[in-house]
CSV table of C-alpha atoms in Angstrom, one decimal:
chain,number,residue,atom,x,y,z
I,11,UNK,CA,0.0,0.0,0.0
I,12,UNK,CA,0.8,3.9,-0.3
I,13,UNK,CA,0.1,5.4,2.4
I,14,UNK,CA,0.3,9.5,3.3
I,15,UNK,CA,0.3,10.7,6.7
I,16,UNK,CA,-0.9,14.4,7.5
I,17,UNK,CA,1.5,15.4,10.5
I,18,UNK,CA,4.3,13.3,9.2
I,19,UNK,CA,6.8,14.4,12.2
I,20,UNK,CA,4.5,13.9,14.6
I,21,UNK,CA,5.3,11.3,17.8
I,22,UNK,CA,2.9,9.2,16.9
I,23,UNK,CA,3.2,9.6,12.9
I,24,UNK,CA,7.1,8.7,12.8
I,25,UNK,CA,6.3,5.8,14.9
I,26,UNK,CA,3.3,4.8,12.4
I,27,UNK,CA,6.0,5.8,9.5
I,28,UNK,CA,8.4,2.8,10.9
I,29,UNK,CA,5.7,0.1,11.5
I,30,UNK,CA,4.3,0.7,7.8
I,31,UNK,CA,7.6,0.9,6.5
I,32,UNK,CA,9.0,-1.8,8.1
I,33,UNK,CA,6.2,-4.1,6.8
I,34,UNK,CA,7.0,-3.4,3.3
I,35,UNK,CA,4.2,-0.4,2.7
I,36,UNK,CA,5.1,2.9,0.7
I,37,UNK,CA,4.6,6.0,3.4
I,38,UNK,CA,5.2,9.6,2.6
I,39,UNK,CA,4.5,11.9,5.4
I,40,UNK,CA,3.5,15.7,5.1
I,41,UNK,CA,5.3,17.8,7.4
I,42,UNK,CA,5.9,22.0,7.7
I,43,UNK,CA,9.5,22.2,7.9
I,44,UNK,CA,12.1,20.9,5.4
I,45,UNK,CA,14.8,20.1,8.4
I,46,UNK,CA,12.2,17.7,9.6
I,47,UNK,CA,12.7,15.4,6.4
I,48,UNK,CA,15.9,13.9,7.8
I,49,UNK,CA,13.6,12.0,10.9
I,50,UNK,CA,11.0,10.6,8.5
I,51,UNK,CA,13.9,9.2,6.0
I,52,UNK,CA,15.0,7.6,9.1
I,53,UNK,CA,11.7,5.9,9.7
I,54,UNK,CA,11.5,5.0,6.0
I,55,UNK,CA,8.8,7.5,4.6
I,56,UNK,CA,9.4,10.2,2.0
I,57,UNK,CA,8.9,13.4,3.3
I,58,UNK,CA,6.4,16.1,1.2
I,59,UNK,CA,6.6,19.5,2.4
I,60,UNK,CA,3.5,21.4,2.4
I,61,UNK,CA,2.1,23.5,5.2
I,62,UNK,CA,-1.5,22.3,5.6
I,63,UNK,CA,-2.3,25.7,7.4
I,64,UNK,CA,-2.7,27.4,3.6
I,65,UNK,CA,-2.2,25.0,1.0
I,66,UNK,CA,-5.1,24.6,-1.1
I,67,UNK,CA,-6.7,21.9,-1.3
I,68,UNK,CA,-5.7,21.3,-5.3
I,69,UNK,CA,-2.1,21.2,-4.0
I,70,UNK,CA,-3.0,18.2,-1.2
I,71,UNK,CA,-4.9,16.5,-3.5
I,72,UNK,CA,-1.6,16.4,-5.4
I,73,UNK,CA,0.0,14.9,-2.9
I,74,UNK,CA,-2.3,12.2,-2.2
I,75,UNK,CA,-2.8,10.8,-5.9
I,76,UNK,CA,-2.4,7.3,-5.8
I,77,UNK,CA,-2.4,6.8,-2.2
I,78,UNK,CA,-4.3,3.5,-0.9
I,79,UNK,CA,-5.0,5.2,2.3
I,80,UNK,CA,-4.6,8.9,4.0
I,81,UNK,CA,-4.5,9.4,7.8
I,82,UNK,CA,-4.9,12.2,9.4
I,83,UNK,CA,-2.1,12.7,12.2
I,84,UNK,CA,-1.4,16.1,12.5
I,85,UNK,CA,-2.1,18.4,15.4
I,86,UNK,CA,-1.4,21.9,16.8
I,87,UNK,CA,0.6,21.0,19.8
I,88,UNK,CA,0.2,21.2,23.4
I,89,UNK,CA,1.7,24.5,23.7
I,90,UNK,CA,-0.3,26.2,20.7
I,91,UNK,CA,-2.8,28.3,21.4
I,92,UNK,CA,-6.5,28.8,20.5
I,93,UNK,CA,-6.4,29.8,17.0
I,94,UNK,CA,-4.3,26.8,16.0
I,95,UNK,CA,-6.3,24.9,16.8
I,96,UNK,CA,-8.8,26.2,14.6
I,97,UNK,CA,-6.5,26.2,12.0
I,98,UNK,CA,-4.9,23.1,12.8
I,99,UNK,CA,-6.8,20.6,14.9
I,100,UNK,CA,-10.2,21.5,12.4
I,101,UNK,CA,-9.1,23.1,9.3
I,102,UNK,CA,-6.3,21.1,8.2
I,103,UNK,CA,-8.7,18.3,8.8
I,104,UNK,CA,-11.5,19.4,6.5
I,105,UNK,CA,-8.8,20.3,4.0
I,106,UNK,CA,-6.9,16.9,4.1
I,107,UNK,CA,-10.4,15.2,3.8
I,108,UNK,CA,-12.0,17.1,1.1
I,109,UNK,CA,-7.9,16.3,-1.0
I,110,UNK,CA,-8.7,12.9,-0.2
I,111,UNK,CA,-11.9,12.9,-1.9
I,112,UNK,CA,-10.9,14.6,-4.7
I,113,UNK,CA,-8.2,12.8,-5.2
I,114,UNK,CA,-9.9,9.1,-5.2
I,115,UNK,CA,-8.2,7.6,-1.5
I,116,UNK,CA,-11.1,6.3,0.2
I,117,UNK,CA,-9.3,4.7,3.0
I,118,UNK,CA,-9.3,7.4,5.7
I,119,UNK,CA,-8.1,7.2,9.3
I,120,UNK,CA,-8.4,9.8,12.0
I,121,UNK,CA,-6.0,10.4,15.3
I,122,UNK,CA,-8.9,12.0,17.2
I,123,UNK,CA,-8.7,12.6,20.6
I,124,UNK,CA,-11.2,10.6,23.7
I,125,UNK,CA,-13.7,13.6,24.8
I,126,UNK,CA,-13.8,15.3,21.0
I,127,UNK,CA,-17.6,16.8,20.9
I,128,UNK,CA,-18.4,20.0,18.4
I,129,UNK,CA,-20.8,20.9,21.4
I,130,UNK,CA,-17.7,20.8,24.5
I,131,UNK,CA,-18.6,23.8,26.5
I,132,UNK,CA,-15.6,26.2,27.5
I,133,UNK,CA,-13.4,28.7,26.6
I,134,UNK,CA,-10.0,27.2,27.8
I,135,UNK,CA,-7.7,25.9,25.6
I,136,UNK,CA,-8.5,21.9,25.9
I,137,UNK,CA,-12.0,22.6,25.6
I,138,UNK,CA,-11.4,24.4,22.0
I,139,UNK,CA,-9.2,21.8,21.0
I,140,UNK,CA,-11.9,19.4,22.1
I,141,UNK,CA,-14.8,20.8,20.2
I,142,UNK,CA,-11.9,21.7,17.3
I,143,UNK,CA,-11.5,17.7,17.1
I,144,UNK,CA,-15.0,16.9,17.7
I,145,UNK,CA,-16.1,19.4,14.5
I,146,UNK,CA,-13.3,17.9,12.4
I,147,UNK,CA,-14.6,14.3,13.5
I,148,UNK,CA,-18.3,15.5,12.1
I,149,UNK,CA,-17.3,16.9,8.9
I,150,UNK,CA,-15.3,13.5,8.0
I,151,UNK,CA,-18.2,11.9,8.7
I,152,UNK,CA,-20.2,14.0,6.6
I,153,UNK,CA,-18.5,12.9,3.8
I,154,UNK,CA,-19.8,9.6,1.8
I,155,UNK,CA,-16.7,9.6,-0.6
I,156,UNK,CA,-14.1,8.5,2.5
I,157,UNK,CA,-14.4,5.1,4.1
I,158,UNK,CA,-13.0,6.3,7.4
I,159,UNK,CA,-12.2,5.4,10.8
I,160,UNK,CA,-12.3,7.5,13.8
I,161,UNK,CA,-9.5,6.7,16.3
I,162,UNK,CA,-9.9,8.1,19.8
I,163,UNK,CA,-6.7,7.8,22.4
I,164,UNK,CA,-6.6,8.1,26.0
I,165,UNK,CA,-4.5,9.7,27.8
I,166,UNK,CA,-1.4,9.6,25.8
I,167,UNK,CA,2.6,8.3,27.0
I,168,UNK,CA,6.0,7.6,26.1
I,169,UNK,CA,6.0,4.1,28.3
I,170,UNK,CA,7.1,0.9,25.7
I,171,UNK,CA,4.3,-0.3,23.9
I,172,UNK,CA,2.8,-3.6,25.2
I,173,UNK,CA,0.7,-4.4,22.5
I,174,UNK,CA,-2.0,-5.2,24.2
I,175,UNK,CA,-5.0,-2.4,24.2
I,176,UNK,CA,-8.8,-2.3,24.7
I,177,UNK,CA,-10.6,-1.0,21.7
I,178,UNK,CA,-14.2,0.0,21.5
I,179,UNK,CA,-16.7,2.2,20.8
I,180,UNK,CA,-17.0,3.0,24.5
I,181,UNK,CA,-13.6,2.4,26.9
I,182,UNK,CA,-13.6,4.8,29.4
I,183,UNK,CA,-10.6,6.9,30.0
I,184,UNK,CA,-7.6,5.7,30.6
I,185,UNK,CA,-3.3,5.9,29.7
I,186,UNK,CA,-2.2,4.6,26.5
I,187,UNK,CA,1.4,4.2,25.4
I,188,UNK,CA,2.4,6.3,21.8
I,189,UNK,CA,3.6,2.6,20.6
I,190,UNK,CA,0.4,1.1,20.8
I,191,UNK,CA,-1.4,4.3,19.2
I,192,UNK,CA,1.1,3.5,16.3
I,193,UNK,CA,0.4,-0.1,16.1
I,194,UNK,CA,-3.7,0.6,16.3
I,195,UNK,CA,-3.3,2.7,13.7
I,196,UNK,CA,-1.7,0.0,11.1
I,197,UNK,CA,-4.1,-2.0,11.8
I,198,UNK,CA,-6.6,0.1,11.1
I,199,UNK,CA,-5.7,1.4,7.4
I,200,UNK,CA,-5.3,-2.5,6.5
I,201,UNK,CA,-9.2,-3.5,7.9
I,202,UNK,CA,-11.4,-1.4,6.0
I,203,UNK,CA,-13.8,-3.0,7.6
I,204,UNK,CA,-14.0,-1.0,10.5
I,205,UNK,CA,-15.3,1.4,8.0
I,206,UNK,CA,-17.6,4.0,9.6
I,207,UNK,CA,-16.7,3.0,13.2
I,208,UNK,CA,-15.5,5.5,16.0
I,209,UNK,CA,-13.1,3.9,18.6
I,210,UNK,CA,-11.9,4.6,21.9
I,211,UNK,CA,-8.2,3.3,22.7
I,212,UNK,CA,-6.6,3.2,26.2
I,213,UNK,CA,-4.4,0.0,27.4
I,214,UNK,CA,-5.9,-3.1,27.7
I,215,UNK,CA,-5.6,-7.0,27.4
I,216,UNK,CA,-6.1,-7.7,24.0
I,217,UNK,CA,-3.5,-8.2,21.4
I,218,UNK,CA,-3.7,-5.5,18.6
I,219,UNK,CA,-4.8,-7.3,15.7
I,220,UNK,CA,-7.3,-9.2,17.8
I,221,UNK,CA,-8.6,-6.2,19.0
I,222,UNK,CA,-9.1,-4.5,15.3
I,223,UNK,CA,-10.4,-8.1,14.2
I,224,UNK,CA,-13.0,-7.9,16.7
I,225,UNK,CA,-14.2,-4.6,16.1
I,226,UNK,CA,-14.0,-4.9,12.3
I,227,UNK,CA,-16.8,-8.0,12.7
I,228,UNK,CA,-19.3,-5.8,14.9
């Protein structure tokens, strides 16, 4: 498969880049600064430099012709502020989703974030990234020409993967290691038949592909 990730240099994307890579896929990853290509060589994906925030979404499109599958990975930043993550956390969302459409990839995955809602109430900055996620999530929804998947992390960390996770519609909250976001996540764009699901993701018991098998068959 080719495969083009939106946030290529992000912690979870350049661990995505090496699982895909290492398991024979094609991955490019779109990333905002040119001295960032260097990391995503190292995980084995081509880096494209475009900055989502006001490419069009002709030149995206571009970028994703003849792509088997896009995921959406990119995000603002813990230490951005409001209006990225308008521009960001939503925008660059719609705009990745509406290249993907018009340029034919189908297969669409989404790192979303447990608690997203386009109605979350509050003016800090975690509730506007929280309804900024949770409008994103709606508008890919909205869209019949993607077959996308929804992924929703807990509480994210830097501990080793396990490889064992509890993925549902409903989990509750709960810790989950970058690894295991990563390995989810391959999973995912290989099983379009979790197709229209939203999923929860926090640590668990269950192996990774077991997990995606079983929600694939629901």
């Amino acid at each position: 498969m080719r495969i083009v990730i939106a946030g290529g240099h992000g912690q979870i994307a350049l661990r995505l880049e090496r699982l895909l890579a290492a398991r024979g896929d094609e991955v490019a990853g779109i990333i905002r600064k040119a001295e960032q290509a260097d990391d995503l060589r190292t995980a084995g994906a081509e880096p494209v430099v475009l900055d989502l925030e006001s490419a069009s979404v002709e030149e995206v499109a571009e970028r994703l012709e003849g792509a088997d599958a896009a995921v959406f990975a990119a995000g603002a930043g813990p230490g951005s502020g409001a209006a990225r993550k308008d521009t960001v956390d939503k925008a660059a969302a719609v705009l990745f989703a509406d290249a993907a459409v018009r340029a034919g990839v189908r297969r669409f995955v989404v790192v979303s974030s447990m608690g997203a809602d386009p109605h979350h109430e509050g003016d800090e900055i975690f509730d506007v990234y929280q309804r900024a996620k949770g409008e994103a999530d709606a508008y890919v929804r909205s869209l019949d020409g993607l077959d996308w998947t929804i992924l929703r992390p807990g509480a994210l960390t830097d501990d080793a993967g396990t490889g064992l996770v509890r993925l549902e519609a409903h989990t509750g909250r709960g810790p989950v290691p970058r690894d295991d976001v990563a390995a989810v996540l391959a999973e995912l764009v290989d099983t379009p038949a979790t197709n229209g699901l939203t999923l929860e993701l926090i640590s668990g018991s269950t192996p990774v592909s077991v997990a995606v098998k079983s929600v694939a068959g629901n």
